[in-house]
Coordinates of C-alpha atoms in Angstrom, one line a residue:
Chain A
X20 CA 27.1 -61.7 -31.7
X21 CA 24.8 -59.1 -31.6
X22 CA 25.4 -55.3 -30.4
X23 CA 22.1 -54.3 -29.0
X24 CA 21.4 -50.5 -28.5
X25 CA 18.0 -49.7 -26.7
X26 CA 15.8 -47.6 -24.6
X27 CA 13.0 -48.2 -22.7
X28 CA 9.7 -47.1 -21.3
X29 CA 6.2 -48.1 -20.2
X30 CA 2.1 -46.6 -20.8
X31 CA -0.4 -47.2 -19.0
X32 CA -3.2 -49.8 -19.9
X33 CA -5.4 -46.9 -21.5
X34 CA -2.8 -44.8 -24.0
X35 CA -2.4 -48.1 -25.8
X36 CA -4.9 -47.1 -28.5
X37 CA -3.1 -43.7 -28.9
X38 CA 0.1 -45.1 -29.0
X39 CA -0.5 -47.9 -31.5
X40 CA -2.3 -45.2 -33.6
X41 CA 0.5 -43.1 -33.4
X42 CA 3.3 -45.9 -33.8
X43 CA 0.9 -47.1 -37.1
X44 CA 1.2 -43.5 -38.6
X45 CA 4.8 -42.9 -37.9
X46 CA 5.8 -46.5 -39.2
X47 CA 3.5 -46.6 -42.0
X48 CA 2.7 -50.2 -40.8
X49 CA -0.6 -50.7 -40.3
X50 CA -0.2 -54.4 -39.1
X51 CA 2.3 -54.6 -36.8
X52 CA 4.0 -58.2 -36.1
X53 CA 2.9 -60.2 -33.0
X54 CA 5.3 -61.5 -31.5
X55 CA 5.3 -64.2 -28.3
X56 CA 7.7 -65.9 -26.6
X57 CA 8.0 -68.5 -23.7
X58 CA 11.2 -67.9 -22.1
X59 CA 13.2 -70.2 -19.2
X60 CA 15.9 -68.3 -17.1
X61 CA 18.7 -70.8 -16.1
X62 CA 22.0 -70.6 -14.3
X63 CA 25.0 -73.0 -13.9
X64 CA 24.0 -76.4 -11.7
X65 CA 27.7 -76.0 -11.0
X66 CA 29.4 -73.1 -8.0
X67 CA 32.7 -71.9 -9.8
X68 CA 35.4 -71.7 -7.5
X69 CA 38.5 -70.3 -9.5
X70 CA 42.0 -69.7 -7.8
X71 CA 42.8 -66.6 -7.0
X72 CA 46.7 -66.4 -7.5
X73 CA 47.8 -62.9 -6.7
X74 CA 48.8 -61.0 -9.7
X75 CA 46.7 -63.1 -12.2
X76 CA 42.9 -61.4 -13.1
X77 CA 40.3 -63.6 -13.5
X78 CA 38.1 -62.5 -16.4
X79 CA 36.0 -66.2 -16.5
X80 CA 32.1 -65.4 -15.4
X81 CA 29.3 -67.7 -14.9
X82 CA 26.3 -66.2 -16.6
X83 CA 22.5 -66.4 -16.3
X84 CA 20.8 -67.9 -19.6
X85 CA 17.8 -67.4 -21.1
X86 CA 16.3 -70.0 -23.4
X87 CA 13.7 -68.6 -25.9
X88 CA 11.3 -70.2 -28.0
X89 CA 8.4 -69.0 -29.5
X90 CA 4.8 -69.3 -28.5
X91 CA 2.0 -70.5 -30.5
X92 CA -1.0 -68.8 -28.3
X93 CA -4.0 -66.8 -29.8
X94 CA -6.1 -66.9 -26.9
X95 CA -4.8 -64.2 -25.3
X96 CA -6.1 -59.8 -26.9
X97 CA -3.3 -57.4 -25.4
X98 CA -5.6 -54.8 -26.4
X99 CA -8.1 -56.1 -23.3
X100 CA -6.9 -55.6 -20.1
X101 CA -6.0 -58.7 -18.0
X102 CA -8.0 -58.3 -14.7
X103 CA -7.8 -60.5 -11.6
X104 CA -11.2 -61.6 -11.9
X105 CA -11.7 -61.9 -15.6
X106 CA -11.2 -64.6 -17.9
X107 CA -8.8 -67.3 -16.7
X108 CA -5.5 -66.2 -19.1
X109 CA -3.3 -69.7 -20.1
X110 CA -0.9 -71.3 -22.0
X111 CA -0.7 -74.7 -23.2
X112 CA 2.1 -76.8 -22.0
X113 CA 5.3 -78.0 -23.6
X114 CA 6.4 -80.4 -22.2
X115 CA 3.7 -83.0 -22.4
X116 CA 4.0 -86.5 -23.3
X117 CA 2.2 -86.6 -26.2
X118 CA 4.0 -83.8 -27.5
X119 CA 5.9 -85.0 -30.1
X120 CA 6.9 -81.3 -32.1
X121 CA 10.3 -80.6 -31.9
X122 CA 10.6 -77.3 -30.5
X123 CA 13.2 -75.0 -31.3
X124 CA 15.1 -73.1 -28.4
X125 CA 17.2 -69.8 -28.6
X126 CA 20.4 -69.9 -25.8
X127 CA 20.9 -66.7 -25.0
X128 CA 23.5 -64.9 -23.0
X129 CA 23.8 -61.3 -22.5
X130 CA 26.6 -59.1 -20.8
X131 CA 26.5 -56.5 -18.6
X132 CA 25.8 -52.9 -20.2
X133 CA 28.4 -51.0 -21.6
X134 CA 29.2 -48.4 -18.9
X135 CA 30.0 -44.7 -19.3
X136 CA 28.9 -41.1 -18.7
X137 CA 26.6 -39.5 -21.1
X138 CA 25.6 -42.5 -23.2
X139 CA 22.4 -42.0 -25.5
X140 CA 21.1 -45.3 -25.2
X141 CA 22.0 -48.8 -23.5
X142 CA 24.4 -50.7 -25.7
X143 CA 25.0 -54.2 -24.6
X144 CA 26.4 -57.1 -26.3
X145 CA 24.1 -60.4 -26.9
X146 CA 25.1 -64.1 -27.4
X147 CA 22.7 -66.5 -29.0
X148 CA 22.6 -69.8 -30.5
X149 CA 20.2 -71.6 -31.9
X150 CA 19.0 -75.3 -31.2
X151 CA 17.3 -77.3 -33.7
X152 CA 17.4 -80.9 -32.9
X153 CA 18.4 -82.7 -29.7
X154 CA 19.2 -86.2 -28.9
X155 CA 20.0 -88.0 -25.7
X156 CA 21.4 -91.5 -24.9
X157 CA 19.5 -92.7 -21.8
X158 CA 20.4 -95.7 -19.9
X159 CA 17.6 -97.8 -19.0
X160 CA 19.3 -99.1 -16.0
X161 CA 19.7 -95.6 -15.0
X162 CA 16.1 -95.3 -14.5
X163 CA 16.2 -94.7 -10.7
X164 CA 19.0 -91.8 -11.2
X165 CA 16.8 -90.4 -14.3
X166 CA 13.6 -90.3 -11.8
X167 CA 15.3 -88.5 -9.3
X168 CA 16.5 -85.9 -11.7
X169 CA 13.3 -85.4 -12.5
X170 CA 12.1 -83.8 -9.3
X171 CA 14.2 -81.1 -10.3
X172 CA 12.4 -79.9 -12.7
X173 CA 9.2 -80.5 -11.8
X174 CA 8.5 -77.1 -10.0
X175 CA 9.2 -75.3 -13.5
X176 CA 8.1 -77.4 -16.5
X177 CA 4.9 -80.2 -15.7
X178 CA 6.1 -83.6 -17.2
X179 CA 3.0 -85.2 -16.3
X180 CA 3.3 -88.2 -14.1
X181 CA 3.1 -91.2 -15.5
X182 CA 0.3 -93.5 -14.7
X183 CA 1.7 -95.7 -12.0
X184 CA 0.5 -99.0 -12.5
X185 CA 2.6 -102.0 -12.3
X186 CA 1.4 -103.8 -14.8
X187 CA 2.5 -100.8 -17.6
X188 CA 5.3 -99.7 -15.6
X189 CA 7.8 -101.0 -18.7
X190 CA 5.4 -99.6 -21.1
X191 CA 6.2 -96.2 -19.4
X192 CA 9.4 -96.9 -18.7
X193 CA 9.8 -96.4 -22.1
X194 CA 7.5 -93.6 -22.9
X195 CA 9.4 -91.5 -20.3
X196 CA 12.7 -92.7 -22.0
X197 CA 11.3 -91.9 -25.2
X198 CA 10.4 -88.4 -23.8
X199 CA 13.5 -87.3 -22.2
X200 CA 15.7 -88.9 -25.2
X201 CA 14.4 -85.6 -27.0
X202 CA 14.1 -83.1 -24.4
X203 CA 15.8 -80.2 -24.1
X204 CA 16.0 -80.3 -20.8
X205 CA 18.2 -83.0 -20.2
X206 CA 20.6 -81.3 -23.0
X207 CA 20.3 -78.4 -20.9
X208 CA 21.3 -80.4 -17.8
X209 CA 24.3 -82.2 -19.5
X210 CA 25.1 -78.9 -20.5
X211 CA 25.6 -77.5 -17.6
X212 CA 22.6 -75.0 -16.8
X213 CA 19.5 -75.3 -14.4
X214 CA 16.3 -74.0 -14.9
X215 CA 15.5 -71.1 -12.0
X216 CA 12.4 -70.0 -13.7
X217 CA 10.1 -69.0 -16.4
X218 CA 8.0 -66.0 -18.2
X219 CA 5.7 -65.5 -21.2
X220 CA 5.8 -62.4 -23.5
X221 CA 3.2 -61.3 -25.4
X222 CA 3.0 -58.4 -28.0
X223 CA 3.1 -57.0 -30.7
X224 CA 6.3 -55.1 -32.8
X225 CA 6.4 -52.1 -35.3
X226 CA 9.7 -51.4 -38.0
X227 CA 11.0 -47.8 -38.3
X228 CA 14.3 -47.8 -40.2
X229 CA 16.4 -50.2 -38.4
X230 CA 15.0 -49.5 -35.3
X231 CA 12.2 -52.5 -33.8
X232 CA 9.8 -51.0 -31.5
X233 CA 8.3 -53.6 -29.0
X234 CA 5.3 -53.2 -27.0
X235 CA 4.6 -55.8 -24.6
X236 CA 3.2 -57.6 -21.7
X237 CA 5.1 -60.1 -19.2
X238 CA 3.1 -63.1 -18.1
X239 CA 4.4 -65.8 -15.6
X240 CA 2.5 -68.3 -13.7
X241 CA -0.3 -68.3 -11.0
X242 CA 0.4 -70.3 -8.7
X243 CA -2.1 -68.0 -6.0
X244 CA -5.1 -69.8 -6.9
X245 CA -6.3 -74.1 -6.1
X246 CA -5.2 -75.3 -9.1
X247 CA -6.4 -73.7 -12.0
X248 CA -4.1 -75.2 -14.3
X249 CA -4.8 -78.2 -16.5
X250 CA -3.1 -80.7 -17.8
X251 CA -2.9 -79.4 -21.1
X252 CA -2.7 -75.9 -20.0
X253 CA -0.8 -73.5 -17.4
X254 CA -2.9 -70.6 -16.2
X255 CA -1.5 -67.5 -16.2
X256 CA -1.1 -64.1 -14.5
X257 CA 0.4 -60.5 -15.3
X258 CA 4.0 -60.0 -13.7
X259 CA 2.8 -56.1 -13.3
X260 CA -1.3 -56.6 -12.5
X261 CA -1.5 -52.9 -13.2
X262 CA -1.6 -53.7 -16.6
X263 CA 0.8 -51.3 -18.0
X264 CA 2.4 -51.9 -21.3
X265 CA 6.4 -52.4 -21.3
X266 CA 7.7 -50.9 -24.4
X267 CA 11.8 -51.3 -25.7
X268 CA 13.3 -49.5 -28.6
X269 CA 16.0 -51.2 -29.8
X270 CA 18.3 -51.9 -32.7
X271 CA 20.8 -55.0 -33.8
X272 CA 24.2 -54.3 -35.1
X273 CA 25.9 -57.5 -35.8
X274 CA 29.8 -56.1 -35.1
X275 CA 30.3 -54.5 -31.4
X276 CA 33.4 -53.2 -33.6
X277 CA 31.5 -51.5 -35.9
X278 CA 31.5 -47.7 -34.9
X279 CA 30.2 -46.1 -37.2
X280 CA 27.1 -48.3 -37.6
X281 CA 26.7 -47.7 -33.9
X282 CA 27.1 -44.1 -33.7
X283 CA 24.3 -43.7 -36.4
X284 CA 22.2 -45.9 -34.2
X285 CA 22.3 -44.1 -31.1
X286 CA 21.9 -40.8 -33.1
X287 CA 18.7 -42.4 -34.7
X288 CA 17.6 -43.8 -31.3
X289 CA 17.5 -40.2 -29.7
X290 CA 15.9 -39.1 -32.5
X291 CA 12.9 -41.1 -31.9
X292 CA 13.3 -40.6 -28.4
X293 CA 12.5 -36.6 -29.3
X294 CA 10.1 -37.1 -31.7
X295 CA 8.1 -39.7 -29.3
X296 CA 8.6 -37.4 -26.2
X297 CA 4.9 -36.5 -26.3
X298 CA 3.4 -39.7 -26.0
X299 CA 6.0 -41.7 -23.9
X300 CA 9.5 -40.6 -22.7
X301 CA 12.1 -43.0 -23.5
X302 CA 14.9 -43.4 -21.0
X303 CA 18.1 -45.7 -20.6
X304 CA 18.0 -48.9 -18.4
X305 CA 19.6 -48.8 -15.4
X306 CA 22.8 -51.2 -16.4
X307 CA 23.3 -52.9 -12.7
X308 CA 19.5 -54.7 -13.2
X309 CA 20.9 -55.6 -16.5
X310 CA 24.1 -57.3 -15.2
X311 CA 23.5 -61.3 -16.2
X312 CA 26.5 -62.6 -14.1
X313 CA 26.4 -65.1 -11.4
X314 CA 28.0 -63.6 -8.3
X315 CA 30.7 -65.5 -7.3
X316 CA 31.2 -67.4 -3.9
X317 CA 34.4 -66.3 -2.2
Chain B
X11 CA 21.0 -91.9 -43.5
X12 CA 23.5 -94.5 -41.8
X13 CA 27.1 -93.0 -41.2
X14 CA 30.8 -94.3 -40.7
X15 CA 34.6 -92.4 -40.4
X16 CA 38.1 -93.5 -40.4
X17 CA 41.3 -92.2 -40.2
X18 CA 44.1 -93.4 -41.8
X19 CA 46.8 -91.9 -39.6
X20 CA 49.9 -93.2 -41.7
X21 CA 48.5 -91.8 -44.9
X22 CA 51.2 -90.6 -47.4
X23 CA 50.4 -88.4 -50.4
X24 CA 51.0 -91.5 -52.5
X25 CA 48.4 -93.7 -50.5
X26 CA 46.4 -90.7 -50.4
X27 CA 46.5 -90.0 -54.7
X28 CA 46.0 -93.7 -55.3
X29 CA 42.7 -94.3 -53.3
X30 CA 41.6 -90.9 -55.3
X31 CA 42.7 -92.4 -58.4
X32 CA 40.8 -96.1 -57.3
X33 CA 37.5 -94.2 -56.8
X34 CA 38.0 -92.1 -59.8
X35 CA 37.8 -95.3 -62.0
X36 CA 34.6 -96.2 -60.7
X37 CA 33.1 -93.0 -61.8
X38 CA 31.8 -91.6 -59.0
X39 CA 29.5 -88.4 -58.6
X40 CA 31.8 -85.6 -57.6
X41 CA 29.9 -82.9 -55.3
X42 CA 32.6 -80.9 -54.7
X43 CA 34.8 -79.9 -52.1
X44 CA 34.1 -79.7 -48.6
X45 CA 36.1 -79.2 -44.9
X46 CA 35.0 -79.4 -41.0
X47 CA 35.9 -77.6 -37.4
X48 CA 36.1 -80.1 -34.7
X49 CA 36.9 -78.9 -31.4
X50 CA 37.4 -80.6 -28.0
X51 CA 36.0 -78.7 -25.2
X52 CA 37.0 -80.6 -21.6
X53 CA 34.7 -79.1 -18.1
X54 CA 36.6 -76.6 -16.4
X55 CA 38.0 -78.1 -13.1
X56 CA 36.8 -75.3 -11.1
X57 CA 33.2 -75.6 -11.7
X58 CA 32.1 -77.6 -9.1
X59 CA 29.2 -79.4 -8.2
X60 CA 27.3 -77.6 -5.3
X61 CA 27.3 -80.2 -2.7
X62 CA 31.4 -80.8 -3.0
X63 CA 32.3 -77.0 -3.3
X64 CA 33.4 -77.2 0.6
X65 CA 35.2 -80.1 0.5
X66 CA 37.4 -79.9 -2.9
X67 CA 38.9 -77.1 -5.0
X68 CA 38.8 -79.2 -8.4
X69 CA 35.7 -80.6 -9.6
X70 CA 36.3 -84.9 -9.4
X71 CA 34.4 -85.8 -12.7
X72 CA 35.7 -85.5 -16.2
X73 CA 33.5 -84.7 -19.2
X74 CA 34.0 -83.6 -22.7
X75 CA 32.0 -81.2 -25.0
X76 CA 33.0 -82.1 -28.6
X77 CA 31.6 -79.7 -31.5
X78 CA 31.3 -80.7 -35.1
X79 CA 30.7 -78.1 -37.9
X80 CA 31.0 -79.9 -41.7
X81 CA 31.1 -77.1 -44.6
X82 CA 27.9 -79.5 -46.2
X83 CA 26.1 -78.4 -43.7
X84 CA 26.5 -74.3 -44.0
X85 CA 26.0 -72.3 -40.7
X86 CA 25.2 -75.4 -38.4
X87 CA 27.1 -77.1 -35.7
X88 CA 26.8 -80.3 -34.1
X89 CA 27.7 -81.2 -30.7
X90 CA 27.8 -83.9 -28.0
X91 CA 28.1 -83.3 -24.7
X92 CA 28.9 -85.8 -21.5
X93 CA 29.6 -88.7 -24.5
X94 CA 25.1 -88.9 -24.4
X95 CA 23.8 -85.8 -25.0
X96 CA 23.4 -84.2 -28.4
X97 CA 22.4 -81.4 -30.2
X98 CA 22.3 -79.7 -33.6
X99 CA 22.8 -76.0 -34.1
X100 CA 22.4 -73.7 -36.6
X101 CA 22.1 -69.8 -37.5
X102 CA 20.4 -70.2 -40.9
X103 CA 16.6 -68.7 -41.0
X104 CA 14.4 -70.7 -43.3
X105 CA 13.2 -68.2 -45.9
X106 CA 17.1 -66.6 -46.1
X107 CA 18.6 -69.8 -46.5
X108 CA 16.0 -70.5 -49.6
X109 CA 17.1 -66.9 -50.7
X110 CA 20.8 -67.8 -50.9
X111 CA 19.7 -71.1 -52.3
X112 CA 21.3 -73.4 -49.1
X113 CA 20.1 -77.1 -48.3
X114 CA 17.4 -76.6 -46.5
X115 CA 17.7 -79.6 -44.5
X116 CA 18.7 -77.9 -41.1
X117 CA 17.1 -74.2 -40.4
X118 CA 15.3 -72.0 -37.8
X119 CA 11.7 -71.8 -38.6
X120 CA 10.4 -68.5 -40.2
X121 CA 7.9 -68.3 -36.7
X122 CA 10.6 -68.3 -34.2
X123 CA 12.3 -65.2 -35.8
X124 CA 9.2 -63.6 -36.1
X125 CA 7.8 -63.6 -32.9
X126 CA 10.8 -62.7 -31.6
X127 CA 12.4 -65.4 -30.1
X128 CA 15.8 -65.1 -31.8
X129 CA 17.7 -61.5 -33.2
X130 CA 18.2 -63.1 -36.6
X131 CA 22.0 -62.7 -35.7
X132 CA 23.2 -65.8 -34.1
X133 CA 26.6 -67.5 -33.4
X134 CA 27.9 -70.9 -34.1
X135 CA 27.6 -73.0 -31.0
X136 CA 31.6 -73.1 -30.6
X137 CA 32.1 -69.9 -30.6
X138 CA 29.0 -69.2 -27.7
X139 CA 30.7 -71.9 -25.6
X140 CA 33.9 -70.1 -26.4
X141 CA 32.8 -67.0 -25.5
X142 CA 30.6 -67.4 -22.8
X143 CA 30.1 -70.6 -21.3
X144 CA 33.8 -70.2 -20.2
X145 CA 33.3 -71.0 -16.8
X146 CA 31.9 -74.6 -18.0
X147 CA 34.0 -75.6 -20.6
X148 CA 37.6 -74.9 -21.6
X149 CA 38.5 -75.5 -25.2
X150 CA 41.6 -78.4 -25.8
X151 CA 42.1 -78.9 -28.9
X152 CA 40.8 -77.7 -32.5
X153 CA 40.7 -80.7 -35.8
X154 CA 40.5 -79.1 -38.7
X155 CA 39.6 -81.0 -41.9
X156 CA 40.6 -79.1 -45.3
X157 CA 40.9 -80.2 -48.7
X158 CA 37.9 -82.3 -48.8
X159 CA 36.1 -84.3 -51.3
X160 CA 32.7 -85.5 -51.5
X161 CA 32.1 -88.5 -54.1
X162 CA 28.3 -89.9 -54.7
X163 CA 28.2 -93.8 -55.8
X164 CA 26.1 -96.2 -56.6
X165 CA 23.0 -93.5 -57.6
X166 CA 23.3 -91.5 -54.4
X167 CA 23.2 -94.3 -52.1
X168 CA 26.4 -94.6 -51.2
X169 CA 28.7 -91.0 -50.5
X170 CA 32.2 -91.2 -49.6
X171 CA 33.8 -88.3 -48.2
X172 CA 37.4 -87.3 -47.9
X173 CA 39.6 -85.0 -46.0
X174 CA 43.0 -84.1 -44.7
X175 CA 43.2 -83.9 -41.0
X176 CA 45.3 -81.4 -39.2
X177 CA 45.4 -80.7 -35.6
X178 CA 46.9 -77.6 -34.8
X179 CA 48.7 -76.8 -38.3
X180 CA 49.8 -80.6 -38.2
X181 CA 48.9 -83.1 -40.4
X182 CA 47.4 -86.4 -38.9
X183 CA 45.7 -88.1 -41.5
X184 CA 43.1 -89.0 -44.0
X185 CA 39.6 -88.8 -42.7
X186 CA 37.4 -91.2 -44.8
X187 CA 33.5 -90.4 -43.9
X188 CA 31.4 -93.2 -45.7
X189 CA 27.3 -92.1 -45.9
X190 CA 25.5 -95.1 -46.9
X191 CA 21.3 -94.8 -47.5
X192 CA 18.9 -96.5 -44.9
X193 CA 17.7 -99.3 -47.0
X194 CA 21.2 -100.6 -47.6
X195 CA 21.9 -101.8 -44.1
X196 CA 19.2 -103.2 -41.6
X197 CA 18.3 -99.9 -39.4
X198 CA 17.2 -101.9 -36.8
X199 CA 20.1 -103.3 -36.0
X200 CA 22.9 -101.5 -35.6
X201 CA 25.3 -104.0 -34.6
X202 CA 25.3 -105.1 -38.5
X203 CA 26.7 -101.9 -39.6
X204 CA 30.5 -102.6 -38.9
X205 CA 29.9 -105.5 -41.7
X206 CA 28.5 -103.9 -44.2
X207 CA 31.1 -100.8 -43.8
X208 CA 33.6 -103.3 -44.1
X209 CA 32.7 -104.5 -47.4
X210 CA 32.2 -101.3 -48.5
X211 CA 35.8 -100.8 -47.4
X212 CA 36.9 -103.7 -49.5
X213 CA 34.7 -103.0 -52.8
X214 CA 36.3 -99.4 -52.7
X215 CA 39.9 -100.1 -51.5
X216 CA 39.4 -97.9 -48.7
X217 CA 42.4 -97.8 -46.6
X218 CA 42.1 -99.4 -43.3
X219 CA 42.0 -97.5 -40.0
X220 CA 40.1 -97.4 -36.8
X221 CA 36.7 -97.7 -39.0
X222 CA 33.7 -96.3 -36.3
X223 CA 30.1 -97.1 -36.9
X224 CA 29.3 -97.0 -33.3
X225 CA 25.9 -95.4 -32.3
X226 CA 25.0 -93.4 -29.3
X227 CA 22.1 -95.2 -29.1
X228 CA 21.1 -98.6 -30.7
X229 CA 17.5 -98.3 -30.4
X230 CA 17.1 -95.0 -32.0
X231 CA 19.5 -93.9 -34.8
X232 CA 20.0 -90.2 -35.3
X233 CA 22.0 -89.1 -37.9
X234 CA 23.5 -86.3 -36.4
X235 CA 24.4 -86.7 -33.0
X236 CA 25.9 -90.6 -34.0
X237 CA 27.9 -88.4 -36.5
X238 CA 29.8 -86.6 -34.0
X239 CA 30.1 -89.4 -31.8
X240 CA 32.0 -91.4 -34.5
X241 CA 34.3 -88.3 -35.2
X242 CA 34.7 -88.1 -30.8
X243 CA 35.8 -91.8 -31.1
X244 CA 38.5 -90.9 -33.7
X245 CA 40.0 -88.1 -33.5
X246 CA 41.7 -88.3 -30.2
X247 CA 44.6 -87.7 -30.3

C-alpha cells in the first residue's frame, strides 16, 4: 500500500529547456532517469449486482485497473516535438508470437482522493502487485471457445493471426496454445478484468528529497491514418497534439497511517510548489477525475 | 524442480516426532525452519456475468482463487485462479533483494522500477485481492503452516519439507512437501511421478496420506503454479 501525495501541472512544448535546466540545478542531477511505461486500463468483465437490504451499507466497489509494465523504446526524443506530419512515432508490439520474454506486469488499483477542505496536495491511496511469471492450463479441445475469446482482445493488443492453412493448422494450434499458456492476458481474464484500453508514457524523472518529479508525454494509438502500423510495430500518436509536457510531483509514503511522515510531505510539497511558482504553478487534481470506481448498475 | 504434498490428517505428536526422528537418522541437510499462508478465495455471487445480470441475482458458476505464500520464498505469492490459471507474485526488487542477501530466484527486474512502472512499495497478492478486488472474490478460509522444517537429502536432490497445518487456530495435520530434482523422475511424463513419490515415501517412512503430484498441465511442467495446485487439491477442508 502506498500513500501517494501529489500535485500537478503542465508547460508548454517550448519551456521544456528552461525547466529541465532549472529542475537539473535545483536537483543537482544532471541526468535525470527516463522512465517509460506501456500501460492497459481494464475493468471487471463481470456487472456487480449487490443486495441492497435496508439498514446494511455496502462498502464493496468494482474498480478500474491499470496494468503497468515497462517499455523498452529509444526511438522516440521528448525533447523534439511530436508533429502530425513528422516522423512516424511507434512502439514495438508485445504481444507477438515470437515473443518469448516474459514480461513483467504491475496491477494497480487506486482509490478515490482523500476529500477535504483546504488540503495542500492530493493524497490518495495506491494498491499494486507485482506479476512475475504466469501460467495457464489450456484445453486443446477448447480450441473453438479459446478462438472466440480471442476476438475480444483483438481491438487492444495484435496477436497476429495465424497463418491459416490447413495443412499447419495443428502446427498452430499449438503455437497459439503455447502463446496463450503464458499470456497475461488470459490470467487477466480468469481473473476477472477486461482490457478497455491502452497508453504509452514517456519521460523522463528528477529526485529532490523524497519528492519524484515526473515530466512526461502520453502517447496512445493512431488509428486516424490507412494502416501505418506494422506487424512488429504500433504507430503512435500524442493524446494532447499540442505537445505540452504533463508534469506530477509526487511522493510515496508506504503507511496511510503514518501522520507524521505525511504531514512533512505535504509541507515539503508546497514548499516546492513556492519555490517552483515562477516557472510552472503547481495545483491539486481535481479528485472526481481521479475516482477509479466502476459506477454501479441499479 | 518436480514437486509433491501430503497431509497426514490423523497425525499425533508421537507420529509426528518419530518420522522427525526416522529422517534424522539418515542425516539429512537441515535448512532451517520455514511456514506458509494459504488462503481460499471463492467469486463473489453477486458479480455477474453481463449477459445474465437481467435474468439472475446470483452469478450460476463457481470458481475458486487459491493464494500460496511459502516463507522459502520471502515477499512472493503464488496463486491459481479458475483451477487453470496461474501466476507468481512478488514485491522483492532485484538489486534490494541482493542487498538484504534474499534468493534471488523470483524478483522484479531493476528496469521496471526504474522507468517507473511500479512505486517500489508493493502488496502481497492476497492482501490486493483482499483489499480491492472485493467485488470479485470473497475470502473463505485461511491454512496456515507453522513450525516448519526443511531437510535436504541425497546431495540436494531430494528436499523434504515439513509443517503443522492449522486452519483457523486449529490443528489439521502434518503437511509433507517432497521436492525432488528434474533428472530423478522422467519430466516428460508426468504420469510417472505418483511412482516414484511413492517410493520415496517408502525409503523415508513418510506417513501415508492423500500424496498429490498432479500437474496442471502435463505437457508443460511449471514449478510454481503445479505447486499450488497440489496444495488446492489438499487442503480442502
Amino acid at each position: 500500500m502506498v500513500h501517494q501525495l501529489s500535485l500537478v501541472s503542465s508547460i508548454p512544448h517550448n519551456k521544456y529547456l528552461q525547466t529541465i535546466s532549472t529542475l537539473q540545478a535545483l536537483t543537482g542531477l544532471v541526468q535525470p532517469q527516463p522512465i517509460s511505461t506501456y500501460t492497459l486500463i481494464s475493468k471487471p468483465s463481470t456487472v456487480f449486482k449487490p443486495k441492497f437490504e435496508p439498514g446494511k451499507v455496502n462498502q464493496i466497489e468494482q474498480y478500474f485497473m491499470k496494468c503497468i509494465t515497462n517499455w523498452r523504446d529509444d526511438s522516440i526524443d521528448i525533447s523534439k516535438p511530436i508533429l502530425k506530419d513528422g516522423d512516424i512515432v511507434s512502439a514495438r508490439r508485445l504481444f507477438r508470437p515470437d515473443d518469448k520474454t516474459e514480461r513483467v506486469w504491475t496491477l494497480q488499483i487506486s482509490d478515490i482522493p482523500i476529500a477535504g477542505k483546504n488540503q495542500g496536495c492530493c493524497q490518495q491511496t495506491v494498491y499494486e502487485s507485482t506479476l512475475v511469471h504466469t501460467h495457464t492450463r489450456i484445453d486443446l479441445n477448447l480450441e473453438d471457445k479459446v478462438k472466440e475469446g480471442k476476438d475480444d482482445f483483438e481491438d487492444f493488443i495484435e496477436i497476429d493471426p495465424p497463418e491459416d492453412s490447413e495443412v499447419d493448422s495443428k502446427k498452430t494450434e499449438d503455437a497459439l496454445a503455447e502463446q496463450r499458456r503464458a499470456s497475461f492476458l488470459v490470467f487477466l481474464q480468469d481473473l476477472g478484468y477486461e482490457v478497455i484500453n491502452q497508453f504509452w508514457i514517456k519521460g523522463i524523472r528528477f529526485f529532490h528529497g523524497d519528492i519524484i518529479i515526473e515530466i512526461f508525454k502520453v502517447l496512445i494509438r493512431d488509428d486516424t491514418t490507412a494502416n501505418n502500423s506494422t506487424a512488429e510495430r504500433i504507430k503512435l500518436k500524442l493524446l494532447d497534439e499540442s505537445n505540452t509536457f504533463q508534469i506530477r510531483v509526487y511522493m510515496n509514503v508506504s503507511k496511510s497511517t503514518d501522520v507524521e511522515q505525511i504531514n512533512h510531505g505535504t509541507k515539503e510539497l508546497i514548499k516546492l510548489q513556492e519555490f517552483l511558482k515562477n516557472l510552472f504553478i503547481l495545483e491539486i487534481p481535481d479528485r472526481i477525475f481521479m475516482d477509479s470506481r466502476v459506477t454501479l448498475t441499479k | 524442480m518436480v514437486t509433491a504434498v501430503l497431509l497426514v490428517q490423523k497425525a499425533t505428536p508421537e507420529t509426528i516426532t518419530q518420522f522427525h526422528d526416522q529422517l534424522s537418522n539418515e542425516l539429512p541437510t537441515s535448512k532451517g525452519k520455514w511456514n506458509f499462508n494459504f488462503k481460499i478465495f471463492r467469486n463473489n455471487p453477486y458479480s455477474i456475468p453481463p449477459d445474465l445480470v437481467e435474468t439472475t441475482t446470483t452469478s450460476p458458476e463457481s470458481k475458486f482463487l487459491f493464494t500460496l505464500s511459502p516463507s522459502y520464498l520471502p515477499d512472493s505469492t503464488i496463486t491459481l485462479v479458475n483451477g487453470k490459471s496461474a501466476g507468481v507474485f512478488t514485491n522483492l526488487i532485484e538489486e534490494e533483494a541482493s542487498e538484504l542477501s534474499h534468493p534471488t530466484e523470483l524478483t522484479i527486474p531493476n528496469e521496471h522500477l526504474h522507468r517507473g512502472a511500479t512505486t517500489g512499495l508493493n502488496d502481497r497478492f492476497d492482501i490486493f485481492v483482499g483489499q480491492k478486488l472485493q467485488s470479485l472474490w470473497t475470502q473463505r478460509q485461511i491454512i496456515k503452516g507453522d513450525g516448519g522444517q526443511i531437510y535436504e537429502l541425497e546431495n540436494g536432490n531430494l528436499c523434504i519439507k515439513t509443517s503443522n497445518v492449522f486452519l483457523h487456530g486449529n490443528f489439521r495435520g502434518l503437511l509433507i512437501q517432497i521436492d525432488l530434482n528434474d533428472h530423478l523422475c522422467d519430466t516428460k511424463n508426468p504420469d510417472s511421478f505418483k511412482q516414484v513419490f511413492d517410493k520415496v515415501s517408502e525409503k523415508y517412512g513418510i506417513p501415508p496420506g492423500n500424496l498429490c503430484c498432479e500437474v496442471l498441465d502435463t505437457k508443460y511442467l511449471d514449478k510454481y503454479g503445479d505447486l499450488c495446485f497440489q496444495y488446492s487439491k489438499i487442503l480442502n477442508f
